[in-house]
C-alpha angles and dihedrals in degrees: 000000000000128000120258106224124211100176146329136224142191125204117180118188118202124188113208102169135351136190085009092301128119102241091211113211095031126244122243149210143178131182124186115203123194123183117204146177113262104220095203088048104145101015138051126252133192101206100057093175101115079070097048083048093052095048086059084055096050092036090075102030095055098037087050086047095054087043082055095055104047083054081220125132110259090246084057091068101113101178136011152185153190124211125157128180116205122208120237100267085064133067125234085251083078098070102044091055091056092044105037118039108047114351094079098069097053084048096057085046092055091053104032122262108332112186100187128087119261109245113226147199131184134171142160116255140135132237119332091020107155118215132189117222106211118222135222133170106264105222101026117037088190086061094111094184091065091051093122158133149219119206111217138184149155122198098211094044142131110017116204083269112037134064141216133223136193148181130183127196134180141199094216134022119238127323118266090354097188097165099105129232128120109334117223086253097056094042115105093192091203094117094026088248109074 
């Protein structure tokens, strides 16, 4: 099963200064949203794999959008994140079975390698719903200066039976990170962790 695809949207983040201070060059983040429709939307189903079927489909189109927008190489993704809120007519299974199963591999692909896991958020909400994507190195988790987020919203999604799903990548971790922690010169990325 395809997705059926209301609609699309790209937000890039860009942070020029911060604490006074020029970030130089500048962070960035992109996070790409896509509404659809939820097939099981009103009633329950046991064999939730069109979803985990459509979470393959939307892993490597939103991670290539947000690729895209940073106008960066794929190898150049430094950090990245899931997150899906489900209307009402839907059940928080839902989203797990777009974000879990199968969207995280055509992600990695869209951003080169990434060994990490994808950290991830879902929750149930109607139209306007924010939703904060939460950020991890890809390659290297103990990597503290990519410990992030990306606030998202629409304010028409999603609709009691859609969902929408987003990813956020970005081509640095936080600016001036001084907490320590495995820096993204020293990470191996060959377990996920270092």
């Amino acid at each position: 099963m395809s997705a059926e695809v209301r609609k699309t949207s790209i937000v890039v983040e860009e942070i020029r200064s911060d604490i006074g201070r020029p970030v130089d060059p500048p962070t960035r983040k992109a996070a790409a949203i896509a509404v659809i429709k939820n097939p099981f939307a009103g009633r329950y189903e046991e064999d939730l794999t069109p979803l985990m079927d459509i979470g393959a489909e939307l892993g490597g189109t939103l991670g290539d959008m947000c690729v895209n927008a940073l106008g960066i190489r794929p190898d150049e993704a430094e950090s990245y994140g899931k997150a899906a809120i489900v209307g009402e007519q839907g059940e928080w299974e839902h989203a797990a079975a777009i974000l879990h199963p199968k969207l995280g591999a055509p992600l990695r692909k869209a951003v080169e390698k990434g060994a990490a896991l994808v950290p991830s958020v879902k929750k149930m909400g109607g139209p306007g719903t924010p939703i904060d994507i939460p950020l991890g190195h890809k390659d290297a988790a103990y990597v503290r200066s990519h410990f992030d987020g990306m606030e998202v919203r629409l304010a028409d999604a999603p609709r009691a039976d859609e969902i929408l799903v987003a990813v956020a990548v970005t081509d640095s971790g936080r600016p001036f990170p001084r907490v320590g922690g495995l820096t993204t010169d020293e990470a191996k990325g060959e377990d996920g962790l270092r």
